[in-house]
Amino acid sequence: MHRQGVHISLSEGELPVLLRGLRAGELQAALVFSQPGDRLDLDEDFEVHRLLSDPLLLVLSEDHPCASLDEVPLGELRESAWVGAADPHDPCDRVLAWACGREGFEPLHVMRTDDYAVVQGLVAAGAGVALVPRLALGPHRPDLVVRPLAGPVLAREISVAVLRSTSARAAQELIAALLEQAALVAERWAATD
C-alpha cells in the first residue's frame, strides 16, 4: 500500500478505544471484525466496508488423535485442553465458547497467550489445541497440522470502519487500498484451497 502512495500509521486497540479515536479525529479509519455469536454493532455514526472473511482454523499437534481427519468435528475435542488468548474476553475465545456451547461443552483453557508463534509452539509441544484465524497463522511449523472444523465455517468478518462524516482523501484511499489487498488475499486462498 505504501508503494501506492498510501502512508499508514498503525495503532492497536480494542474496539471501544478505536471508536473513541475515530470520534476524536485521532484516527481516520479502524480495522474491525465480528464473528459468529459476537456481532459487530456500530451506531449510525459509522460506515463499515467489508474486506474479508477470515476462517478460524484448528491447530493440532501432528500426533493428536484428530490430526488425520480432513475436518474435525468440534465435539471430538470435548476432552481437549485449549491454548487461548491472554484475555479471556478475546473475540476468538468468545466464538470458541459460543461454538462449544452449541455442542454442549465448555472449552478448558490451560494456557493463554496473544503471541501466535507461542501458540504454535505450545500446541506442537502437546499442551493443547488452538483455534486461530487463518491470517494469523502464516507459515506453520511442520510438526503441526491445521484443519477446518466440520460443520458451518467459523470465520471473523474483517472490515474497515470510518465515521460517516469523514471526507479525508487519505481515508478513502486507504479504504480502496485495503479492499484491493483483501481481494488479493482472497484470490490466493482460493488458489490454495
PDB file of C-alpha atoms in Angstrom, residues 15 18-19 22 30-34 40 42 48-49 51 157-161:
ATOM      1  CA  LEU A  15     -12.991  -1.676  19.638  1.00  0.00           C
ATOM      2  CA  LEU A  18     -10.659   2.651  18.294  1.00  0.00           C
ATOM      3  CA  LEU A  19     -14.162   4.127  18.081  1.00  0.00           C
ATOM      4  CA  LEU A  22     -12.288   7.887  15.275  1.00  0.00           C
ATOM      5  CA  ALA A  30     -10.169   1.369  12.027  1.00  0.00           C
ATOM      6  CA  LEU A  31      -9.870  -2.286  11.096  1.00  0.00           C
ATOM      7  CA  VAL A  32     -12.613  -4.109  12.972  1.00  0.00           C
ATOM      8  CA  PHE A  33     -14.026  -7.612  12.953  1.00  0.00           C
ATOM      9  CA  SER A  34     -17.034  -9.596  14.007  1.00  0.00           C
ATOM     10  CA  LEU A  40     -20.180  -6.012  15.349  1.00  0.00           C
ATOM     11  CA  LEU A  42     -21.701   0.113  15.477  1.00  0.00           C
ATOM     12  CA  VAL A  48     -18.395  -0.104   7.560  1.00  0.00           C
ATOM     13  CA  HIS A  49     -16.737  -1.564   4.452  1.00  0.00           C
ATOM     14  CA  LEU A  51     -12.951  -6.543   3.449  1.00  0.00           C
ATOM     15  CA  GLU A 157     -15.534 -10.821   9.125  1.00  0.00           C
ATOM     16  CA  ILE A 158     -12.845  -8.164   8.777  1.00  0.00           C
ATOM     17  CA  SER A 159     -13.994  -4.676   7.851  1.00  0.00           C
ATOM     18  CA  VAL A 160     -12.762  -1.114   7.894  1.00  0.00           C
ATOM     19  CA  ALA A 161     -14.843   1.454   9.783  1.00  0.00           C
TER      20      ALA A 161
END
